[in-house]
Short mmCIF file of C-alpha atoms in Angstrom, two decimals:
data_model
loop_
_atom_site.label_atom_id
_atom_site.label_comp_id
_atom_site.label_asym_id
_atom_site.label_seq_id
_atom_site.Cartn_x
_atom_site.Cartn_y
_atom_site.Cartn_z
CA MET A 1 -4.80 20.43 2.14
CA SER A 2 -4.70 22.45 5.31
CA THR A 3 -5.21 21.14 8.42
CA ASP A 4 -6.67 24.61 10.06
CA GLN A 5 -10.16 24.62 11.67
CA LEU A 6 -12.52 25.01 9.10
CA ASP A 7 -14.52 28.63 9.21
CA GLN A 8 -18.11 28.15 9.88
CA ASP A 9 -19.23 31.03 7.79
CA ARG A 10 -17.19 29.60 4.72
CA GLU A 11 -17.49 26.05 4.87
CA VAL A 12 -21.23 25.59 6.09
CA PRO A 13 -23.93 27.08 3.74
CA GLU A 14 -26.66 28.88 5.84
CA GLN A 15 -29.60 26.34 4.63
CA ALA A 16 -27.66 23.57 6.40
CA PHE A 17 -28.22 25.40 9.77
CA GLU A 18 -32.27 25.12 8.67
CA ASP A 19 -32.37 21.40 7.81
CA HIS A 20 -31.93 18.53 10.01
CA ILE A 21 -28.99 16.75 10.16
CA ILE A 22 -27.74 13.44 11.85
CA ASP A 23 -23.96 12.62 11.91
CA LEU A 24 -23.21 8.85 12.17
CA ASP A 25 -19.64 9.02 12.69
CA PHE A 26 -18.52 11.69 15.07
CA HIS A 27 -15.38 10.57 17.47
CA VAL A 28 -14.86 11.68 21.19
CA ASN A 29 -11.52 10.64 22.41
CA PRO A 30 -11.30 10.80 26.25
CA MET A 31 -8.12 10.83 27.84
CA GLU A 32 -6.48 8.05 28.79
CA GLU A 33 -5.92 8.34 32.32
CA GLU A 34 -9.53 9.36 32.90
CA LEU A 35 -10.44 6.19 30.63
CA LEU A 36 -8.67 3.70 32.38
CA SER A 37 -10.16 5.01 35.87
CA TYR A 38 -13.00 3.03 34.40
CA VAL A 39 -11.43 -0.29 34.29
CA ASP A 40 -13.50 -2.35 36.82
CA ASP A 41 -11.18 -5.49 36.95
CA SER A 42 -7.99 -4.29 39.06
CA VAL A 43 -5.69 -6.83 37.46
CA VAL A 44 -6.48 -5.46 33.98
CA ARG A 45 -6.38 -1.83 35.37
CA ASP A 46 -2.59 -2.41 36.54
CA LYS A 47 -1.51 -4.03 33.68
CA LEU A 48 -3.13 -0.84 30.90
CA SER A 49 -1.30 1.39 33.26
CA THR A 50 2.17 0.67 32.54
CA GLU A 51 4.20 2.97 30.87
CA PHE A 52 3.09 1.17 27.31
CA GLY A 53 -0.55 2.62 28.12
CA ALA A 54 -3.75 1.01 26.97
CA THR A 55 -3.15 0.46 23.41
CA PRO A 56 0.74 -0.25 23.45
CA VAL A 57 0.76 -1.87 19.75
CA GLN A 58 1.19 0.58 17.05
CA GLY A 59 0.36 0.07 13.04
CA LYS A 60 2.90 0.48 10.27
CA TRP A 61 1.28 3.24 8.80
CA ASP A 62 0.18 6.41 10.26
CA ALA A 63 -1.61 9.63 8.71
CA ALA A 64 1.05 11.49 10.24
CA PHE A 65 3.47 10.91 7.84
CA ALA A 66 1.05 12.08 4.96
CA ILE A 67 0.21 15.49 6.33
CA LYS A 68 2.58 18.47 7.31
CA GLU A 69 0.76 18.78 10.89
CA GLY A 70 1.46 15.09 11.72
CA THR A 71 -0.37 13.66 14.71
CA GLU A 72 -2.31 17.07 15.00
CA GLY A 73 -4.30 16.07 11.90
CA LEU A 74 -6.17 13.64 14.29
CA PHE A 75 -7.40 16.44 16.37
CA THR A 76 -7.81 19.31 13.35
CA GLN A 77 -11.23 20.34 14.83
CA GLY A 78 -10.38 19.68 18.50
CA ARG A 79 -11.10 16.92 21.42
CA ALA A 80 -14.24 16.01 22.37
CA LYS A 81 -13.88 14.26 25.94
CA TYR A 82 -17.65 15.97 27.13
CA ALA A 83 -20.73 16.17 26.04
CA ASP A 84 -20.59 19.83 25.86
CA ASP A 85 -17.41 19.64 23.49
CA VAL A 86 -19.47 17.47 21.10
CA ARG A 87 -22.65 20.26 21.53
CA GLU A 88 -19.99 23.22 20.78
CA ALA A 89 -18.72 21.45 17.77
CA CYS A 90 -21.96 20.86 16.32
CA GLU A 91 -23.37 24.36 16.39
CA LYS A 92 -20.49 25.01 14.24
CA PHE A 93 -21.28 22.59 11.28
CA ALA A 94 -24.97 22.75 11.30
CA ILE A 95 -25.22 19.03 13.14
CA ASP A 96 -28.58 18.59 14.92
CA GLU A 97 -27.64 15.14 16.60
CA PRO A 98 -24.28 13.44 16.57
CA VAL A 99 -24.01 9.69 17.23
CA VAL A 100 -21.10 9.74 18.78
CA ASN A 101 -18.50 6.80 19.48
CA PRO A 102 -15.56 6.20 21.29
CA GLY A 103 -12.85 6.25 18.60
CA ILE A 104 -10.40 3.84 20.13
CA ASN A 105 -9.86 2.44 16.52
CA ASN A 106 -6.21 0.66 17.04
CA LEU A 107 -7.65 -1.60 19.86
CA ASN A 108 -8.59 -4.25 17.11
CA LEU A 109 -5.25 -4.29 16.52
CA GLN A 110 -3.97 -5.12 19.99
CA HIS A 111 -3.40 -8.51 21.40
CA HIS A 112 -4.47 -9.69 24.89
CA PRO A 113 -8.13 -10.09 24.79
CA VAL A 114 -8.71 -9.74 28.39
CA LEU A 115 -7.10 -6.65 28.41
CA LYS A 116 -8.85 -5.29 25.10
CA ASN A 117 -12.25 -6.35 27.04
CA GLY A 118 -11.17 -4.42 29.86
CA ILE A 119 -10.73 -1.47 27.46
CA VAL A 120 -14.40 -2.01 26.18
CA GLN A 121 -16.17 -2.05 29.41
CA ALA A 122 -14.18 1.04 30.31
CA ALA A 123 -15.15 2.77 27.31
CA ASN A 124 -18.95 1.80 27.40
CA ASP A 125 -18.95 3.09 31.01
CA TYR A 126 -17.27 6.31 30.26
CA MET A 127 -19.73 6.81 27.37
CA LEU A 128 -22.87 6.20 29.60
CA ASP A 129 -21.42 8.79 32.11
CA HIS A 130 -20.77 11.49 29.93
CA PHE A 131 -22.78 11.30 26.47
CA ALA A 132 -25.67 8.85 27.20
CA ASP A 133 -26.71 10.07 30.32
CA GLU A 134 -26.33 13.94 29.34
CA GLY A 135 -28.77 13.11 26.34
CA VAL A 136 -26.19 12.56 23.41
CA ALA A 137 -26.81 9.61 21.09
CA THR A 138 -24.11 7.22 21.60
CA SER A 139 -22.92 4.14 20.11
CA MET A 140 -21.68 1.43 22.75
CA MET A 141 -18.60 -0.52 21.68
CA ILE A 142 -18.40 -4.25 21.24
CA PRO A 143 -15.32 -6.39 20.74
CA LYS A 144 -15.17 -8.58 17.49
CA TRP A 145 -12.62 -10.48 18.86
CA ASP A 146 -14.93 -12.07 21.67
CA PRO A 147 -18.39 -12.69 20.41
CA GLU A 148 -19.24 -14.18 23.90
CA TYR A 149 -18.39 -10.78 25.79
CA ALA A 150 -19.89 -8.64 22.84
CA VAL A 151 -23.35 -10.18 24.01
CA GLU A 152 -22.68 -9.86 27.36
CA GLU A 153 -21.99 -6.19 26.90
CA ILE A 154 -25.11 -5.81 24.57
CA GLU A 155 -27.01 -7.58 27.52
CA ARG A 156 -25.50 -5.06 29.81
CA VAL A 157 -25.71 -1.55 28.28
CA GLY A 158 -27.84 -2.13 25.10
CA ASN A 159 -31.25 -0.92 26.80
CA GLU A 160 -29.59 2.13 28.32
CA ASP A 161 -31.32 5.33 27.35
CA ASN A 162 -29.48 7.06 24.42
CA ILE A 163 -27.54 4.04 23.68
CA VAL A 164 -28.98 3.79 19.66
CA ALA A 165 -26.34 1.66 18.31
CA ALA A 166 -23.23 -1.21 18.49
CA TYR A 167 -19.89 0.12 17.34
CA SER A 168 -17.21 -2.40 15.97
CA TRP A 169 -14.59 -2.77 13.22
CA PHE A 170 -14.01 -4.48 10.23
CA ASP A 171 -10.92 -5.58 8.66
CA PRO A 172 -9.11 -8.14 6.28
CA LYS A 173 -9.57 -11.03 9.20
CA VAL A 174 -12.51 -12.83 10.16
CA PRO A 175 -15.33 -11.41 8.05
CA TRP A 176 -18.76 -10.69 9.43
CA GLY A 177 -20.69 -13.50 7.80
CA SER A 178 -18.82 -16.29 9.98
CA GLU A 179 -21.30 -17.97 12.24
CA GLN A 180 -19.29 -17.22 15.45
CA PHE A 181 -21.40 -13.75 15.10
CA ASP A 182 -24.85 -15.22 14.92
CA PRO A 183 -25.39 -14.49 18.62
CA VAL A 184 -24.17 -11.03 18.58
CA PHE A 185 -26.97 -10.52 15.64
CA GLU A 186 -29.61 -12.05 17.79
CA ALA A 187 -28.55 -10.09 20.83
CA LEU A 188 -28.79 -6.72 18.35
CA VAL A 189 -31.92 -7.49 16.88
CA GLU A 190 -33.42 -8.08 20.21
CA ASN A 191 -32.21 -4.88 21.38
CA ASP A 192 -33.22 -2.89 17.93
CA LEU A 193 -29.52 -1.68 17.49
CA PRO A 194 -28.01 -1.28 14.27
CA LEU A 195 -24.25 -2.86 14.02
CA LEU A 196 -22.11 0.32 13.05
CA LEU A 197 -18.65 -1.16 11.42
CA HIS A 198 -16.03 1.43 11.36
CA GLY A 199 -12.25 0.67 9.53
CA SER A 200 -9.97 -0.56 12.06
CA LEU A 201 -6.15 0.18 12.05
CA ALA A 202 -5.89 -3.67 11.57
CA TYR A 203 -5.34 -3.22 7.88
CA TRP A 204 -3.61 -6.24 5.66
CA PRO A 205 -2.08 -9.09 7.94
CA GLN A 206 1.55 -7.93 9.09
CA GLN A 207 3.29 -10.59 7.27
CA SER A 208 1.67 -9.85 3.92
CA TYR A 209 3.57 -8.74 0.96
CA ILE A 210 0.92 -6.39 -0.32
CA GLY A 211 0.55 -5.29 3.11
CA ASP A 212 3.99 -4.38 3.26
CA GLU A 213 4.04 -2.77 -0.19
CA MET A 214 1.33 -0.36 0.48
CA LEU A 215 3.61 2.96 1.59
CA THR A 216 1.18 5.77 1.44
CA TRP A 217 -1.74 6.91 3.22
CA THR A 218 -3.73 7.05 0.03
CA GLU A 219 -3.36 3.18 -0.56
CA VAL A 220 -3.92 2.31 3.06
CA LEU A 221 -6.87 4.45 4.14
CA GLY A 222 -7.84 5.22 1.05
CA PHE A 223 -8.62 1.94 -0.74
CA ASP A 224 -7.42 -0.71 1.84
CA TRP A 225 -10.64 0.17 3.73
CA PRO A 226 -13.44 0.31 1.04
CA ILE A 227 -12.01 -3.36 -0.13
CA HIS A 228 -12.24 -4.81 3.44
CA GLY A 229 -15.72 -3.18 3.34
CA MET A 230 -16.69 -4.88 -0.06
CA VAL A 231 -15.48 -7.81 1.24
CA ASN A 232 -17.56 -7.93 4.37
CA VAL A 233 -20.97 -6.80 3.09
CA VAL A 234 -20.58 -9.93 0.30
CA ASN A 235 -19.68 -12.24 2.73
CA MET A 236 -22.61 -11.45 4.94
CA ILE A 237 -25.02 -11.47 2.22
CA MET A 238 -23.85 -14.90 0.47
CA ARG A 239 -23.73 -16.69 3.72
CA GLY A 240 -27.10 -15.92 4.48
CA VAL A 241 -26.75 -13.35 7.32
CA PHE A 242 -29.95 -11.71 6.31
CA ASP A 243 -32.05 -14.69 5.50
CA ARG A 244 -31.72 -15.92 9.34
CA PHE A 245 -31.64 -12.21 11.08
CA PRO A 246 -33.75 -10.04 8.43
CA GLU A 247 -34.17 -7.19 10.59
CA LEU A 248 -30.35 -6.49 11.04
CA ASN A 249 -29.20 -3.19 9.87
CA VAL A 250 -25.27 -2.70 9.25
CA VAL A 251 -23.96 0.65 8.75
CA LEU A 252 -20.45 0.71 6.96
CA GLN A 253 -18.37 3.63 8.28
CA GLU A 254 -15.27 5.07 6.31
CA ALA A 255 -15.42 2.32 3.88
CA GLY A 256 -16.52 4.13 0.61
CA HIS A 257 -20.02 3.79 -1.05
CA TRP A 258 -19.36 4.49 -4.98
CA TRP A 259 -18.34 0.49 -5.13
CA VAL A 260 -21.94 -0.19 -4.58
CA PRO A 261 -23.04 -0.10 -8.21
CA PHE A 262 -20.03 -2.64 -9.07
CA VAL A 263 -21.06 -4.68 -6.17
CA ARG A 264 -24.91 -4.76 -7.06
CA TYR A 265 -24.35 -6.14 -10.58
CA ARG A 266 -21.57 -8.50 -9.93
CA MET A 267 -22.95 -9.92 -7.22
CA ASP A 268 -26.05 -10.62 -8.95
CA GLU A 269 -24.51 -11.77 -11.89
CA PHE A 270 -21.92 -14.41 -10.41
CA TYR A 271 -25.03 -15.57 -8.23
CA GLU A 272 -27.11 -16.20 -11.19
CA MET A 273 -24.49 -18.07 -12.79
CA HIS A 274 -23.22 -20.12 -10.16
CA PRO A 275 -25.78 -20.67 -7.29
CA GLU A 276 -25.41 -24.28 -6.45
CA ASP A 277 -22.96 -23.88 -3.52
CA ILE A 278 -25.02 -21.83 -1.26
CA LYS A 279 -26.65 -24.92 -0.14
CA ILE A 280 -23.13 -25.70 1.37
CA THR A 281 -22.69 -22.74 3.14
CA PRO A 282 -23.11 -23.68 7.11
CA ARG A 283 -26.31 -21.23 7.49
CA LYS A 284 -28.24 -22.65 4.55
CA HIS A 285 -26.99 -26.25 5.17
CA ASN A 286 -28.36 -26.12 9.11
CA SER A 287 -31.49 -24.81 7.76
CA GLY A 288 -32.01 -26.91 4.64
CA ASP A 289 -32.35 -24.23 2.06
CA GLN A 290 -31.21 -24.40 -1.34
CA TYR A 291 -30.52 -20.92 -2.22
CA LEU A 292 -30.82 -17.25 -0.88
CA ASP A 293 -34.40 -16.03 -0.30
CA ARG A 294 -33.64 -12.94 -2.79
CA THR A 295 -31.13 -11.66 -4.65
CA PRO A 296 -27.68 -10.73 -3.38
CA SER A 297 -28.38 -6.69 -4.44
CA GLU A 298 -31.85 -6.55 -2.35
CA TYR A 299 -30.20 -7.20 0.86
CA LEU A 300 -27.21 -4.87 -0.22
CA ARG A 301 -30.10 -2.25 -0.67
CA ASP A 302 -32.35 -3.22 2.47
CA ASN A 303 -29.73 -4.16 5.45
CA PHE A 304 -26.79 -1.69 4.56
CA TYR A 305 -25.94 1.65 4.99
CA LEU A 306 -22.88 3.35 4.03
CA CYS A 307 -21.53 6.49 5.69
CA THR A 308 -20.48 9.28 3.01
CA GLN A 309 -17.46 11.10 4.47
CA PRO A 310 -15.39 11.31 2.49
CA PHE A 311 -17.74 12.13 -0.17
CA ALA A 312 -15.37 12.21 -3.09
CA LEU A 313 -18.31 13.87 -5.15
CA PRO A 314 -17.76 14.17 -9.08
CA ARG A 315 -17.41 18.03 -9.74
CA ASN A 316 -19.89 17.92 -12.74
CA ALA A 317 -23.50 17.41 -11.54
CA GLY A 318 -24.87 15.12 -14.25
CA ASP A 319 -21.99 12.74 -13.52
CA ALA A 320 -22.96 13.38 -9.63
CA GLU A 321 -26.19 12.56 -9.91
CA ASN A 322 -25.69 9.58 -12.10
CA MET A 323 -23.63 8.12 -9.38
CA LEU A 324 -25.99 8.99 -6.66
CA ASN A 325 -28.61 7.02 -8.45
CA LEU A 326 -26.65 3.70 -9.51
CA SER A 327 -25.33 3.70 -5.92
CA LEU A 328 -28.71 3.76 -4.20
CA ALA A 329 -27.87 6.82 -2.39
CA GLU A 330 -31.42 8.10 -1.23
CA ASP A 331 -31.66 4.13 -0.02
CA MET A 332 -28.40 3.64 1.37
CA PHE A 333 -26.18 6.48 2.18
CA ILE A 334 -26.16 8.21 5.86
CA TYR A 335 -24.33 11.76 6.49
CA SER A 336 -21.25 11.26 8.49
CA SER A 337 -18.76 13.87 9.24
CA ASP A 338 -15.82 12.31 10.88
CA TRP A 339 -15.26 14.89 13.27
CA PRO A 340 -12.65 16.22 14.79
CA HIS A 341 -9.82 14.54 11.78
CA GLN A 342 -8.39 16.61 9.03
CA THR A 343 -10.65 14.57 6.73
CA LEU A 344 -13.46 16.20 8.37
CA ASP A 345 -16.35 16.58 5.84
CA PRO A 346 -18.91 19.17 6.68
CA PRO A 347 -22.44 18.82 4.88
CA THR A 348 -21.58 21.72 2.02
CA TRP A 349 -21.74 18.91 -0.96
CA PHE A 350 -25.42 18.83 -0.19
CA TYR A 351 -26.14 22.33 -1.00
CA THR A 352 -23.49 23.35 -3.20
CA SER A 353 -23.90 20.58 -6.10
CA ARG A 354 -26.97 20.84 -8.36
CA ALA A 355 -27.13 16.85 -8.26
CA PHE A 356 -29.09 16.94 -4.99
CA ASP A 357 -32.72 17.05 -5.03
CA ASP A 358 -34.97 17.90 -2.04
CA ASP A 359 -35.66 14.23 -1.69
CA THR A 360 -32.10 12.64 -1.67
CA ARG A 361 -30.43 15.41 0.45
CA GLU A 362 -33.25 14.74 2.69
CA SER A 363 -32.79 10.70 2.89
CA ILE A 364 -28.90 11.16 3.31
CA LEU A 365 -28.98 13.95 6.00
CA HIS A 366 -31.40 12.44 8.50
CA LYS A 367 -34.21 10.32 7.02
CA ASN A 368 -32.07 7.05 6.68
CA ALA A 369 -30.74 7.24 10.15
CA GLU A 370 -34.11 8.35 11.54
CA GLU A 371 -35.38 4.41 10.09
CA ILE A 372 -32.52 2.50 11.99
CA LEU A 373 -32.03 4.79 15.04
CA GLN A 374 -34.13 5.14 18.14
CA LEU A 375 -33.70 9.11 18.17
CA ALA A 376 -35.50 10.48 21.06
#
């Protein structure tokens, strides 16, 4: 696959420019020096300004090994530092409303929580100045490693104009069903913000044999992230997150989506056969409940949304239509482009495949996003 910039006339059908399209995974990339100027704590700013920079720890795997252009593949379509950069890129790909995020997805891999929190604070203030205040829908960043500070940031930033979501990560470490995140969920619901969870560069634990033996980007990004996504989804459902926080909406970015039928049917069957341990999960034990309020698959349909990039749509229209139906696409899928990476997915599939009827296409391209976002 070439990492050349995509040709608008060739890649994006004309009808896409007539439809309303919301993009729920659009990365912006501030320059490090400018980002660090937003760090409030002088000690943190000094330490982050060493020769190692803001994110000194590198993962074992890098997309640069997998494409001819190396690290340039991360910025195939360009680099958006400011609102005008975003608007220019969106005009090319028929995107009407991008929801931008600061795109620092290796932050979860770093070591010092105080330094990481400094980056979170700086990123949120940078995004306010250059995107939210410029009328661009923006997802603020919250730290998974520090739930208390996550709540502080939600209370500080969450009610600002054009802040429409909170952005964090899923990974193979502590899943989001853990009770330590309850204050975060409560703050999100109070501020009417969905939780966007993006794949992180944490990958498998660094000393894991299975992690060490994954040598290709197809394994690491293609399958590692969907596995982590599934684990987090099932963990949140089975530990009763949505019985306590029924209004919480969670969006998984770059976690795949065709696994929905497998998770739907397997969760329900296992739960129906083995329900008696629900009462000893911490939330249920504390509330005195015996079981989940609903079947597991109902929470999957009602509380989760999955971004579509990369779509990996079957070429056969009949197969594609069946996959869309089994995966509850009309209820759960939300379009995302993953701009500006080599893996960018323009909204081409929705017009070139006969699998999409008007209702399904409109739900994925904008209606599902509108249900959970406070868009002006």
